[in-house]
């Protein structure tokens, strides 16, 4: 994140135990913005996969090579895992292309 101060809450938790083999860290984002307000979150490219769970979707984002922007409105949350490089084989999802994202409403479609 380029400007984490724009988020009301953003936490990073190091992976421990068995999860540390596949996950570098977990992150949690929560926001509650006034009606009509937006918060543009610029995300710096990072050469790793992210698995992200939100209230209505689960997504796997491939390694990114460029800046992306996520515009937040209303209230919400997202929980993610920044995966280690070898985790791409464990997740078993088509992520060969850079800057790609696979989104679903079912965890069964991701794993």
PDB file of N, CA and C in Angstrom:
ATOM      1  N   UNK A   1       0.835  -1.175   0.000  1.00  0.00           N
ATOM      2  CA  UNK A   1       0.000   0.000   0.000  1.00  0.00           C
ATOM      3  C   UNK A   1       0.885   1.245   0.000  1.00  0.00           C
ATOM      4  N   UNK A   2       0.549   2.191  -0.834  1.00  0.00           N
ATOM      5  CA  UNK A   2       1.309   3.435  -0.865  1.00  0.00           C
ATOM      6  C   UNK A   2       0.896   4.380   0.259  1.00  0.00           C
ATOM      7  N   UNK A   3      -0.390   4.428   0.565  1.00  0.00           N
ATOM      8  CA  UNK A   3      -0.879   5.367   1.574  1.00  0.00           C
ATOM      9  C   UNK A   3      -1.783   4.655   2.586  1.00  0.00           C
ATOM     10  N   UNK A   4      -1.220   3.826   3.452  1.00  0.00           N
ATOM     11  CA  UNK A   4      -2.055   3.100   4.402  1.00  0.00           C
ATOM     12  C   UNK A   4      -2.797   4.020   5.364  1.00  0.00           C
ATOM     13  N   UNK A   5      -2.340   5.256   5.510  1.00  0.00           N
ATOM     14  CA  UNK A   5      -3.026   6.199   6.387  1.00  0.00           C
ATOM     15  C   UNK A   5      -4.412   6.574   5.865  1.00  0.00           C
ATOM     16  N   UNK A   6      -4.701   6.309   4.601  1.00  0.00           N
ATOM     17  CA  UNK A   6      -6.029   6.575   4.049  1.00  0.00           C
ATOM     18  C   UNK A   6      -7.042   5.522   4.483  1.00  0.00           C
ATOM     19  N   UNK A   7      -6.571   4.405   4.987  1.00  0.00           N
ATOM     20  CA  UNK A   7      -7.469   3.366   5.478  1.00  0.00           C
ATOM     21  C   UNK A   7      -7.701   3.552   6.965  1.00  0.00           C
ATOM     22  N   UNK A   8      -8.936   3.421   7.413  1.00  0.00           N
ATOM     23  CA  UNK A   8      -9.153   3.483   8.849  1.00  0.00           C
ATOM     24  C   UNK A   8      -8.403   2.378   9.597  1.00  0.00           C
ATOM     25  N   UNK A   9      -8.225   1.208   8.970  1.00  0.00           N
ATOM     26  CA  UNK A   9      -7.511   0.134   9.657  1.00  0.00           C
ATOM     27  C   UNK A   9      -6.849  -0.800   8.633  1.00  0.00           C
ATOM     28  N   UNK A  10      -5.566  -1.086   8.844  1.00  0.00           N
ATOM     29  CA  UNK A  10      -4.828  -2.026   7.999  1.00  0.00           C
ATOM     30  C   UNK A  10      -3.798  -2.718   8.877  1.00  0.00           C
ATOM     31  N   UNK A  11      -3.900  -4.034   8.983  1.00  0.00           N
ATOM     32  CA  UNK A  11      -2.988  -4.810   9.823  1.00  0.00           C
ATOM     33  C   UNK A  11      -2.297  -5.885   8.999  1.00  0.00           C
ATOM     34  N   UNK A  12      -1.032  -6.138   9.326  1.00  0.00           N
ATOM     35  CA  UNK A  12      -0.254  -7.239   8.745  1.00  0.00           C
ATOM     36  C   UNK A  12       0.137  -8.168   9.871  1.00  0.00           C
ATOM     37  N   UNK A  13      -0.056  -9.462   9.647  1.00  0.00           N
ATOM     38  CA  UNK A  13       0.261 -10.461  10.661  1.00  0.00           C
ATOM     39  C   UNK A  13       1.201 -11.487  10.036  1.00  0.00           C
ATOM     40  N   UNK A  14       2.401 -11.656  10.559  1.00  0.00           N
ATOM     41  CA  UNK A  14       3.327 -12.652   9.997  1.00  0.00           C
ATOM     42  C   UNK A  14       2.735 -14.056  10.089  1.00  0.00           C
ATOM     43  N   UNK A  15       2.951 -14.840   9.064  1.00  0.00           N
ATOM     44  CA  UNK A  15       2.511 -16.237   9.084  1.00  0.00           C
ATOM     45  C   UNK A  15       3.429 -17.028  10.014  1.00  0.00           C
ATOM     46  N   UNK A  16       2.843 -17.925  10.774  1.00  0.00           N
ATOM     47  CA  UNK A  16       3.621 -18.765  11.679  1.00  0.00           C
ATOM     48  C   UNK A  16       3.206 -20.218  11.501  1.00  0.00           C
ATOM     49  N   UNK A  17       3.948 -21.106  12.118  1.00  0.00           N
ATOM     50  CA  UNK A  17       3.622 -22.534  12.063  1.00  0.00           C
ATOM     51  C   UNK A  17       3.640 -23.064  10.644  1.00  0.00           C
ATOM     52  N   UNK A  18       2.746 -24.013  10.365  1.00  0.00           N
ATOM     53  CA  UNK A  18       2.688 -24.661   9.054  1.00  0.00           C
ATOM     54  C   UNK A  18       2.365 -23.666   7.937  1.00  0.00           C
ATOM     55  N   UNK A  19       1.585 -22.630   8.236  1.00  0.00           N
ATOM     56  CA  UNK A  19       1.214 -21.648   7.215  1.00  0.00           C
ATOM     57  C   UNK A  19       2.426 -20.898   6.676  1.00  0.00           C
ATOM     58  N   UNK A  20       3.460 -20.742   7.483  1.00  0.00           N
ATOM     59  CA  UNK A  20       4.638 -19.976   7.071  1.00  0.00           C
ATOM     60  C   UNK A  20       5.359 -20.595   5.879  1.00  0.00           C
ATOM     61  N   UNK A  21       5.127 -21.870   5.615  1.00  0.00           N
ATOM     62  CA  UNK A  21       5.733 -22.519   4.447  1.00  0.00           C
ATOM     63  C   UNK A  21       5.170 -21.928   3.159  1.00  0.00           C
ATOM     64  N   UNK A  22       3.905 -21.517   3.168  1.00  0.00           N
ATOM     65  CA  UNK A  22       3.232 -21.047   1.960  1.00  0.00           C
ATOM     66  C   UNK A  22       2.898 -19.565   1.979  1.00  0.00           C
ATOM     67  N   UNK A  23       2.743 -18.986   3.178  1.00  0.00           N
ATOM     68  CA  UNK A  23       2.270 -17.613   3.320  1.00  0.00           C
ATOM     69  C   UNK A  23       3.356 -16.743   3.938  1.00  0.00           C
ATOM     70  N   UNK A  24       3.615 -15.601   3.331  1.00  0.00           N
ATOM     71  CA  UNK A  24       4.584 -14.657   3.895  1.00  0.00           C
ATOM     72  C   UNK A  24       3.951 -13.876   5.050  1.00  0.00           C
ATOM     73  N   UNK A  25       2.754 -13.315   4.800  1.00  0.00           N
ATOM     74  CA  UNK A  25       1.990 -12.669   5.865  1.00  0.00           C
ATOM     75  C   UNK A  25       0.516 -12.621   5.485  1.00  0.00           C
ATOM     76  N   UNK A  26      -0.306 -12.443   6.492  1.00  0.00           N
ATOM     77  CA  UNK A  26      -1.744 -12.226   6.321  1.00  0.00           C
ATOM     78  C   UNK A  26      -1.984 -10.732   6.507  1.00  0.00           C
ATOM     79  N   UNK A  27      -2.960 -10.199   5.821  1.00  0.00           N
ATOM     80  CA  UNK A  27      -3.318  -8.799   6.001  1.00  0.00           C
ATOM     81  C   UNK A  27      -4.826  -8.659   6.118  1.00  0.00           C
ATOM     82  N   UNK A  28      -5.227  -7.666   6.879  1.00  0.00           N
ATOM     83  CA  UNK A  28      -6.643  -7.412   7.130  1.00  0.00           C
ATOM     84  C   UNK A  28      -6.892  -5.931   6.900  1.00  0.00           C
ATOM     85  N   UNK A  29      -7.872  -5.629   6.084  1.00  0.00           N
ATOM     86  CA  UNK A  29      -8.243  -4.251   5.799  1.00  0.00           C
ATOM     87  C   UNK A  29      -9.714  -4.059   6.167  1.00  0.00           C
ATOM     88  N   UNK A  30     -10.012  -3.007   6.897  1.00  0.00           N
ATOM     89  CA  UNK A  30     -11.384  -2.677   7.274  1.00  0.00           C
ATOM     90  C   UNK A  30     -11.600  -1.190   7.047  1.00  0.00           C
ATOM     91  N   UNK A  31     -12.787  -0.812   6.574  1.00  0.00           N
ATOM     92  CA  UNK A  31     -13.072   0.595   6.358  1.00  0.00           C
ATOM     93  C   UNK A  31     -14.548   0.869   6.595  1.00  0.00           C
ATOM     94  N   UNK A  32     -14.825   2.097   6.957  1.00  0.00           N
ATOM     95  CA  UNK A  32     -16.192   2.577   7.172  1.00  0.00           C
ATOM     96  C   UNK A  32     -16.191   4.056   6.822  1.00  0.00           C
ATOM     97  N   UNK A  33     -16.492   4.329   5.565  1.00  0.00           N
ATOM     98  CA  UNK A  33     -16.418   5.694   5.049  1.00  0.00           C
ATOM     99  C   UNK A  33     -17.797   6.344   5.057  1.00  0.00           C
ATOM    100  N   UNK A  34     -17.855   7.652   5.216  1.00  0.00           N
ATOM    101  CA  UNK A  34     -19.137   8.357   5.173  1.00  0.00           C
ATOM    102  C   UNK A  34     -19.809   8.186   3.812  1.00  0.00           C
ATOM    103  N   UNK A  35     -21.139   8.320   3.776  1.00  0.00           N
ATOM    104  CA  UNK A  35     -21.886   8.232   2.521  1.00  0.00           C
ATOM    105  C   UNK A  35     -21.297   9.177   1.481  1.00  0.00           C
ATOM    106  N   UNK A  36     -21.064   8.654   0.292  1.00  0.00           N
ATOM    107  CA  UNK A  36     -20.541   9.437  -0.813  1.00  0.00           C
ATOM    108  C   UNK A  36     -19.030   9.594  -0.832  1.00  0.00           C
ATOM    109  N   UNK A  37     -18.354   9.189   0.242  1.00  0.00           N
ATOM    110  CA  UNK A  37     -16.894   9.319   0.291  1.00  0.00           C
ATOM    111  C   UNK A  37     -16.229   8.131  -0.397  1.00  0.00           C
ATOM    112  N   UNK A  38     -15.066   8.385  -0.986  1.00  0.00           N
ATOM    113  CA  UNK A  38     -14.258   7.344  -1.609  1.00  0.00           C
ATOM    114  C   UNK A  38     -12.840   7.428  -1.069  1.00  0.00           C
ATOM    115  N   UNK A  39     -12.161   6.312  -1.040  1.00  0.00           N
ATOM    116  CA  UNK A  39     -10.749   6.274  -0.656  1.00  0.00           C
ATOM    117  C   UNK A  39     -10.013   5.452  -1.702  1.00  0.00           C
ATOM    118  N   UNK A  40      -9.211   6.119  -2.534  1.00  0.00           N
ATOM    119  CA  UNK A  40      -8.445   5.426  -3.576  1.00  0.00           C
ATOM    120  C   UNK A  40      -7.174   4.872  -2.946  1.00  0.00           C
ATOM    121  N   UNK A  41      -7.026   3.549  -2.979  1.00  0.00           N
ATOM    122  CA  UNK A  41      -5.872   2.870  -2.404  1.00  0.00           C
ATOM    123  C   UNK A  41      -4.949   2.419  -3.529  1.00  0.00           C
ATOM    124  N   UNK A  42      -3.781   3.029  -3.612  1.00  0.00           N
ATOM    125  CA  UNK A  42      -2.787   2.641  -4.602  1.00  0.00           C
ATOM    126  C   UNK A  42      -1.974   1.476  -4.039  1.00  0.00           C
ATOM    127  N   UNK A  43      -1.846   0.422  -4.819  1.00  0.00           N
ATOM    128  CA  UNK A  43      -1.126  -0.776  -4.399  1.00  0.00           C
ATOM    129  C   UNK A  43       0.085  -0.958  -5.310  1.00  0.00           C
ATOM    130  N   UNK A  44       1.264  -1.002  -4.709  1.00  0.00           N
ATOM    131  CA  UNK A  44       2.498  -1.168  -5.465  1.00  0.00           C
ATOM    132  C   UNK A  44       2.617  -2.614  -5.938  1.00  0.00           C
ATOM    133  N   UNK A  45       3.093  -2.811  -7.166  1.00  0.00           N
ATOM    134  CA  UNK A  45       3.311  -4.149  -7.693  1.00  0.00           C
ATOM    135  C   UNK A  45       4.262  -4.941  -6.805  1.00  0.00           C
ATOM    136  N   UNK A  46       3.992  -6.242  -6.680  1.00  0.00           N
ATOM    137  CA  UNK A  46       4.810  -7.111  -5.840  1.00  0.00           C
ATOM    138  C   UNK A  46       4.844  -8.492  -6.489  1.00  0.00           C
ATOM    139  N   UNK A  47       6.010  -9.115  -6.599  1.00  0.00           N
ATOM    140  CA  UNK A  47       6.129 -10.383  -7.340  1.00  0.00           C
ATOM    141  C   UNK A  47       5.666 -11.607  -6.548  1.00  0.00           C
ATOM    142  N   UNK A  48       4.396 -11.617  -6.142  1.00  0.00           N
ATOM    143  CA  UNK A  48       3.849 -12.765  -5.417  1.00  0.00           C
ATOM    144  C   UNK A  48       2.337 -12.793  -5.584  1.00  0.00           C
ATOM    145  N   UNK A  49       1.738 -13.940  -5.309  1.00  0.00           N
ATOM    146  CA  UNK A  49       0.285 -14.088  -5.357  1.00  0.00           C
ATOM    147  C   UNK A  49      -0.341 -13.561  -4.077  1.00  0.00           C
ATOM    148  N   UNK A  50      -1.557 -13.065  -4.192  1.00  0.00           N
ATOM    149  CA  UNK A  50      -2.385 -12.723  -3.052  1.00  0.00           C
ATOM    150  C   UNK A  50      -3.681 -13.508  -3.168  1.00  0.00           C
ATOM    151  N   UNK A  51      -4.092 -14.139  -2.088  1.00  0.00           N
ATOM    152  CA  UNK A  51      -5.404 -14.757  -1.999  1.00  0.00           C
ATOM    153  C   UNK A  51      -6.219 -13.822  -1.113  1.00  0.00           C
ATOM    154  N   UNK A  52      -7.346 -13.328  -1.628  1.00  0.00           N
ATOM    155  CA  UNK A  52      -8.122 -12.311  -0.924  1.00  0.00           C
ATOM    156  C   UNK A  52      -9.562 -12.786  -0.752  1.00  0.00           C
ATOM    157  N   UNK A  53     -10.054 -12.696   0.479  1.00  0.00           N
ATOM    158  CA  UNK A  53     -11.436 -13.034   0.800  1.00  0.00           C
ATOM    159  C   UNK A  53     -12.144 -11.748   1.185  1.00  0.00           C
ATOM    160  N   UNK A  54     -13.258 -11.474   0.505  1.00  0.00           N
ATOM    161  CA  UNK A  54     -14.113 -10.332   0.811  1.00  0.00           C
ATOM    162  C   UNK A  54     -15.515 -10.871   1.049  1.00  0.00           C
ATOM    163  N   UNK A  55     -16.447 -10.046   1.536  1.00  0.00           N
ATOM    164  CA  UNK A  55     -17.775 -10.572   1.858  1.00  0.00           C
ATOM    165  C   UNK A  55     -18.460 -11.357   0.735  1.00  0.00           C
ATOM    166  N   UNK A  56     -18.273 -10.949  -0.514  1.00  0.00           N
ATOM    167  CA  UNK A  56     -18.980 -11.640  -1.600  1.00  0.00           C
ATOM    168  C   UNK A  56     -18.075 -12.332  -2.605  1.00  0.00           C
ATOM    169  N   UNK A  57     -16.762 -12.234  -2.452  1.00  0.00           N
ATOM    170  CA  UNK A  57     -15.864 -12.846  -3.427  1.00  0.00           C
ATOM    171  C   UNK A  57     -14.601 -13.390  -2.780  1.00  0.00           C
ATOM    172  N   UNK A  58     -13.990 -14.299  -3.511  1.00  0.00           N
ATOM    173  CA  UNK A  58     -12.654 -14.798  -3.195  1.00  0.00           C
ATOM    174  C   UNK A  58     -11.858 -14.612  -4.481  1.00  0.00           C
ATOM    175  N   UNK A  59     -10.652 -14.061  -4.366  1.00  0.00           N
ATOM    176  CA  UNK A  59      -9.861 -13.874  -5.577  1.00  0.00           C
ATOM    177  C   UNK A  59      -8.414 -14.272  -5.342  1.00  0.00           C
ATOM    178  N   UNK A  60      -7.785 -14.665  -6.432  1.00  0.00           N
ATOM    179  CA  UNK A  60      -6.354 -14.931  -6.444  1.00  0.00           C
ATOM    180  C   UNK A  60      -5.769 -13.981  -7.469  1.00  0.00           C
ATOM    181  N   UNK A  61      -4.877 -13.124  -7.020  1.00  0.00           N
ATOM    182  CA  UNK A  61      -4.246 -12.155  -7.907  1.00  0.00           C
ATOM    183  C   UNK A  61      -2.824 -12.592  -8.177  1.00  0.00           C
ATOM    184  N   UNK A  62      -2.474 -12.648  -9.450  1.00  0.00           N
ATOM    185  CA  UNK A  62      -1.127 -13.033  -9.839  1.00  0.00           C
ATOM    186  C   UNK A  62      -0.116 -11.966  -9.459  1.00  0.00           C
ATOM    187  N   UNK A  63       1.129 -12.290  -9.591  1.00  0.00           N
ATOM    188  CA  UNK A  63       2.193 -11.319  -9.333  1.00  0.00           C
ATOM    189  C   UNK A  63       1.962 -10.094 -10.199  1.00  0.00           C
ATOM    190  N   UNK A  64       2.169  -8.922  -9.638  1.00  0.00           N
ATOM    191  CA  UNK A  64       1.922  -7.689 -10.379  1.00  0.00           C
ATOM    192  C   UNK A  64       3.229  -6.980 -10.705  1.00  0.00           C
ATOM    193  N   UNK A  65       3.217  -6.285 -11.812  1.00  0.00           N
ATOM    194  CA  UNK A  65       4.406  -5.550 -12.252  1.00  0.00           C
ATOM    195  C   UNK A  65       4.153  -4.054 -12.300  1.00  0.00           C
ATOM    196  N   UNK A  66       2.961  -3.629 -11.915  1.00  0.00           N
ATOM    197  CA  UNK A  66       2.628  -2.211 -12.020  1.00  0.00           C
ATOM    198  C   UNK A  66       1.737  -1.792 -10.853  1.00  0.00           C
ATOM    199  N   UNK A  67       1.560  -0.507 -10.717  1.00  0.00           N
ATOM    200  CA  UNK A  67       0.701   0.068  -9.709  1.00  0.00           C
ATOM    201  C   UNK A  67      -0.755  -0.225 -10.059  1.00  0.00           C
ATOM    202  N   UNK A  68      -1.553  -0.563  -9.063  1.00  0.00           N
ATOM    203  CA  UNK A  68      -2.988  -0.710  -9.279  1.00  0.00           C
ATOM    204  C   UNK A  68      -3.703   0.124  -8.221  1.00  0.00           C
ATOM    205  N   UNK A  69      -4.970   0.402  -8.474  1.00  0.00           N
ATOM    206  CA  UNK A  69      -5.752   1.216  -7.541  1.00  0.00           C
ATOM    207  C   UNK A  69      -7.049   0.506  -7.218  1.00  0.00           C
ATOM    208  N   UNK A  70      -7.367   0.447  -5.941  1.00  0.00           N
ATOM    209  CA  UNK A  70      -8.621  -0.109  -5.460  1.00  0.00           C
ATOM    210  C   UNK A  70      -9.386   1.045  -4.817  1.00  0.00           C
ATOM    211  N   UNK A  71     -10.584   1.331  -5.307  1.00  0.00           N
ATOM    212  CA  UNK A  71     -11.383   2.423  -4.759  1.00  0.00           C
ATOM    213  C   UNK A  71     -12.370   1.845  -3.755  1.00  0.00           C
ATOM    214  N   UNK A  72     -12.268   2.308  -2.520  1.00  0.00           N
ATOM    215  CA  UNK A  72     -13.134   1.835  -1.449  1.00  0.00           C
ATOM    216  C   UNK A  72     -14.267   2.825  -1.219  1.00  0.00           C
ATOM    217  N   UNK A  73     -15.464   2.289  -0.976  1.00  0.00           N
ATOM    218  CA  UNK A  73     -16.625   3.111  -0.645  1.00  0.00           C
ATOM    219  C   UNK A  73     -17.393   2.411   0.471  1.00  0.00           C
ATOM    220  N   UNK A  74     -18.226   3.147   1.176  1.00  0.00           N
ATOM    221  CA  UNK A  74     -19.075   2.557   2.207  1.00  0.00           C
ATOM    222  C   UNK A  74     -18.258   1.904   3.304  1.00  0.00           C
ATOM    223  N   UNK A  75     -18.741   0.758   3.760  1.00  0.00           N
ATOM    224  CA  UNK A  75     -17.994   0.006   4.771  1.00  0.00           C
ATOM    225  C   UNK A  75     -17.722  -1.391   4.233  1.00  0.00           C
ATOM    226  N   UNK A  76     -16.647  -1.985   4.706  1.00  0.00           N
ATOM    227  CA  UNK A  76     -16.305  -3.323   4.242  1.00  0.00           C
ATOM    228  C   UNK A  76     -15.024  -3.823   4.857  1.00  0.00           C
ATOM    229  N   UNK A  77     -14.620  -4.977   4.386  1.00  0.00           N
ATOM    230  CA  UNK A  77     -13.397  -5.603   4.876  1.00  0.00           C
ATOM    231  C   UNK A  77     -12.850  -6.533   3.805  1.00  0.00           C
ATOM    232  N   UNK A  78     -11.584  -6.840   3.940  1.00  0.00           N
ATOM    233  CA  UNK A  78     -10.920  -7.839   3.100  1.00  0.00           C
ATOM    234  C   UNK A  78      -9.832  -8.480   3.951  1.00  0.00           C
ATOM    235  N   UNK A  79      -9.689  -9.779   3.803  1.00  0.00           N
ATOM    236  CA  UNK A  79      -8.636 -10.528   4.484  1.00  0.00           C
ATOM    237  C   UNK A  79      -7.819 -11.205   3.391  1.00  0.00           C
ATOM    238  N   UNK A  80      -6.513 -11.055   3.449  1.00  0.00           N
ATOM    239  CA  UNK A  80      -5.686 -11.627   2.397  1.00  0.00           C
ATOM    240  C   UNK A  80      -4.477 -12.352   2.935  1.00  0.00           C
ATOM    241  N   UNK A  81      -3.891 -13.139   2.057  1.00  0.00           N
ATOM    242  CA  UNK A  81      -2.640 -13.843   2.354  1.00  0.00           C
ATOM    243  C   UNK A  81      -1.682 -13.558   1.213  1.00  0.00           C
ATOM    244  N   UNK A  82      -0.534 -12.984   1.543  1.00  0.00           N
ATOM    245  CA  UNK A  82       0.521 -12.804   0.559  1.00  0.00           C
ATOM    246  C   UNK A  82       1.305 -14.107   0.535  1.00  0.00           C
ATOM    247  N   UNK A  83       1.235 -14.808  -0.574  1.00  0.00           N
ATOM    248  CA  UNK A  83       1.818 -16.135  -0.679  1.00  0.00           C
ATOM    249  C   UNK A  83       3.307 -16.067  -1.003  1.00  0.00           C
ATOM    250  N   UNK A  84       4.014 -17.096  -0.598  1.00  0.00           N
ATOM    251  CA  UNK A  84       5.427 -17.233  -0.971  1.00  0.00           C
ATOM    252  C   UNK A  84       5.492 -17.741  -2.413  1.00  0.00           C
ATOM    253  N   UNK A  85       6.624 -17.561  -3.110  1.00  0.00           N
ATOM    254  CA  UNK A  85       6.708 -17.940  -4.525  1.00  0.00           C
ATOM    255  C   UNK A  85       6.309 -19.382  -4.827  1.00  0.00           C
ATOM    256  N   UNK A  86       6.668 -20.347  -4.025  1.00  0.00           N
ATOM    257  CA  UNK A  86       6.350 -21.755  -4.303  1.00  0.00           C
ATOM    258  C   UNK A  86       4.875 -22.077  -4.120  1.00  0.00           C
ATOM    259  N   UNK A  87       4.104 -21.184  -3.528  1.00  0.00           N
ATOM    260  CA  UNK A  87       2.696 -21.462  -3.248  1.00  0.00           C
ATOM    261  C   UNK A  87       1.850 -21.560  -4.507  1.00  0.00           C
ATOM    262  N   UNK A  88       2.328 -21.061  -5.640  1.00  0.00           N
ATOM    263  CA  UNK A  88       1.543 -21.130  -6.864  1.00  0.00           C
ATOM    264  C   UNK A  88       1.193 -22.577  -7.208  1.00  0.00           C
ATOM    265  N   UNK A  89       2.051 -23.517  -6.898  1.00  0.00           N
ATOM    266  CA  UNK A  89       1.767 -24.927  -7.181  1.00  0.00           C
ATOM    267  C   UNK A  89       0.767 -25.499  -6.183  1.00  0.00           C
ATOM    268  N   UNK A  90       0.795 -25.013  -4.965  1.00  0.00           N
ATOM    269  CA  UNK A  90      -0.113 -25.488  -3.927  1.00  0.00           C
ATOM    270  C   UNK A  90      -1.537 -25.012  -4.185  1.00  0.00           C
ATOM    271  N   UNK A  91      -1.678 -23.779  -4.668  1.00  0.00           N
ATOM    272  CA  UNK A  91      -3.009 -23.208  -4.899  1.00  0.00           C
ATOM    273  C   UNK A  91      -3.700 -23.864  -6.084  1.00  0.00           C
ATOM    274  N   UNK A  92      -2.939 -24.337  -7.056  1.00  0.00           N
ATOM    275  CA  UNK A  92      -3.471 -25.033  -8.233  1.00  0.00           C
ATOM    276  C   UNK A  92      -4.491 -24.197  -9.002  1.00  0.00           C
ATOM    277  N   UNK A  93      -4.133 -22.987  -9.316  1.00  0.00           N
ATOM    278  CA  UNK A  93      -5.006 -22.125 -10.110  1.00  0.00           C
ATOM    279  C   UNK A  93      -4.182 -21.549 -11.250  1.00  0.00           C
ATOM    280  N   UNK A  94      -4.824 -21.302 -12.363  1.00  0.00           N
ATOM    281  CA  UNK A  94      -4.130 -20.738 -13.521  1.00  0.00           C
ATOM    282  C   UNK A  94      -3.706 -19.307 -13.208  1.00  0.00           C
ATOM    283  N   UNK A  95      -2.430 -19.109 -12.940  1.00  0.00           N
ATOM    284  CA  UNK A  95      -1.929 -17.771 -12.621  1.00  0.00           C
ATOM    285  C   UNK A  95      -0.641 -17.482 -13.375  1.00  0.00           C
ATOM    286  N   UNK A  96      -0.490 -18.066 -14.534  1.00  0.00           N
ATOM    287  CA  UNK A  96       0.762 -17.910 -15.270  1.00  0.00           C
ATOM    288  C   UNK A  96       0.966 -16.479 -15.747  1.00  0.00           C
ATOM    289  N   UNK A  97      -0.123 -15.780 -16.073  1.00  0.00           N
ATOM    290  CA  UNK A  97       0.010 -14.425 -16.603  1.00  0.00           C
ATOM    291  C   UNK A  97       0.265 -13.421 -15.480  1.00  0.00           C
ATOM    292  N   UNK A  98       1.161 -12.498 -15.738  1.00  0.00           N
ATOM    293  CA  UNK A  98       1.370 -11.416 -14.780  1.00  0.00           C
ATOM    294  C   UNK A  98       0.176 -10.479 -14.798  1.00  0.00           C
ATOM    295  N   UNK A  99      -0.039  -9.806 -13.697  1.00  0.00           N
ATOM    296  CA  UNK A  99      -1.088  -8.793 -13.589  1.00  0.00           C
ATOM    297  C   UNK A  99      -2.481  -9.339 -13.871  1.00  0.00           C
ATOM    298  N   UNK A 100      -2.724 -10.589 -13.526  1.00  0.00           N
ATOM    299  CA  UNK A 100      -4.028 -11.211 -13.768  1.00  0.00           C
ATOM    300  C   UNK A 100      -4.713 -11.472 -12.438  1.00  0.00           C
ATOM    301  N   UNK A 101      -6.030 -11.612 -12.479  1.00  0.00           N
ATOM    302  CA  UNK A 101      -6.786 -11.907 -11.271  1.00  0.00           C
ATOM    303  C   UNK A 101      -7.896 -12.881 -11.600  1.00  0.00           C
ATOM    304  N   UNK A 102      -8.074 -13.894 -10.759  1.00  0.00           N
ATOM    305  CA  UNK A 102      -9.160 -14.856 -10.879  1.00  0.00           C
ATOM    306  C   UNK A 102     -10.094 -14.586  -9.726  1.00  0.00           C
ATOM    307  N   UNK A 103     -11.375 -14.331 -10.024  1.00  0.00           N
ATOM    308  CA  UNK A 103     -12.332 -13.980  -8.984  1.00  0.00           C
ATOM    309  C   UNK A 103     -13.488 -14.957  -9.012  1.00  0.00           C
ATOM    310  N   UNK A 104     -13.998 -15.298  -7.837  1.00  0.00           N
ATOM    311  CA  UNK A 104     -15.098 -16.238  -7.741  1.00  0.00           C
ATOM    312  C   UNK A 104     -15.942 -15.907  -6.528  1.00  0.00           C
ATOM    313  N   UNK A 105     -17.100 -16.515  -6.452  1.00  0.00           N
ATOM    314  CA  UNK A 105     -17.933 -16.372  -5.259  1.00  0.00           C
ATOM    315  C   UNK A 105     -17.921 -17.657  -4.447  1.00  0.00           C
ATOM    316  N   UNK A 106     -17.085 -18.631  -4.849  1.00  0.00           N
ATOM    317  CA  UNK A 106     -17.014 -19.908  -4.154  1.00  0.00           C
ATOM    318  C   UNK A 106     -15.566 -20.312  -3.920  1.00  0.00           C
ATOM    319  N   UNK A 107     -15.224 -20.693  -2.705  1.00  0.00           N
ATOM    320  CA  UNK A 107     -13.884 -21.170  -2.408  1.00  0.00           C
ATOM    321  C   UNK A 107     -13.546 -22.431  -3.203  1.00  0.00           C
ATOM    322  N   UNK A 108     -14.552 -23.232  -3.573  1.00  0.00           N
ATOM    323  CA  UNK A 108     -14.305 -24.461  -4.327  1.00  0.00           C
ATOM    324  C   UNK A 108     -13.684 -24.159  -5.691  1.00  0.00           C
ATOM    325  N   UNK A 109     -13.959 -22.968  -6.247  1.00  0.00           N
ATOM    326  CA  UNK A 109     -13.415 -22.612  -7.561  1.00  0.00           C
ATOM    327  C   UNK A 109     -11.944 -22.199  -7.490  1.00  0.00           C
ATOM    328  N   UNK A 110     -11.448 -21.846  -6.299  1.00  0.00           N
ATOM    329  CA  UNK A 110     -10.080 -21.366  -6.152  1.00  0.00           C
ATOM    330  C   UNK A 110      -9.129 -22.492  -5.842  1.00  0.00           C
ATOM    331  N   UNK A 111      -9.497 -23.395  -4.979  1.00  0.00           N
ATOM    332  CA  UNK A 111      -8.579 -24.467  -4.554  1.00  0.00           C
ATOM    333  C   UNK A 111      -8.768 -25.715  -5.384  1.00  0.00           C
TER     334      UNK A 111
END
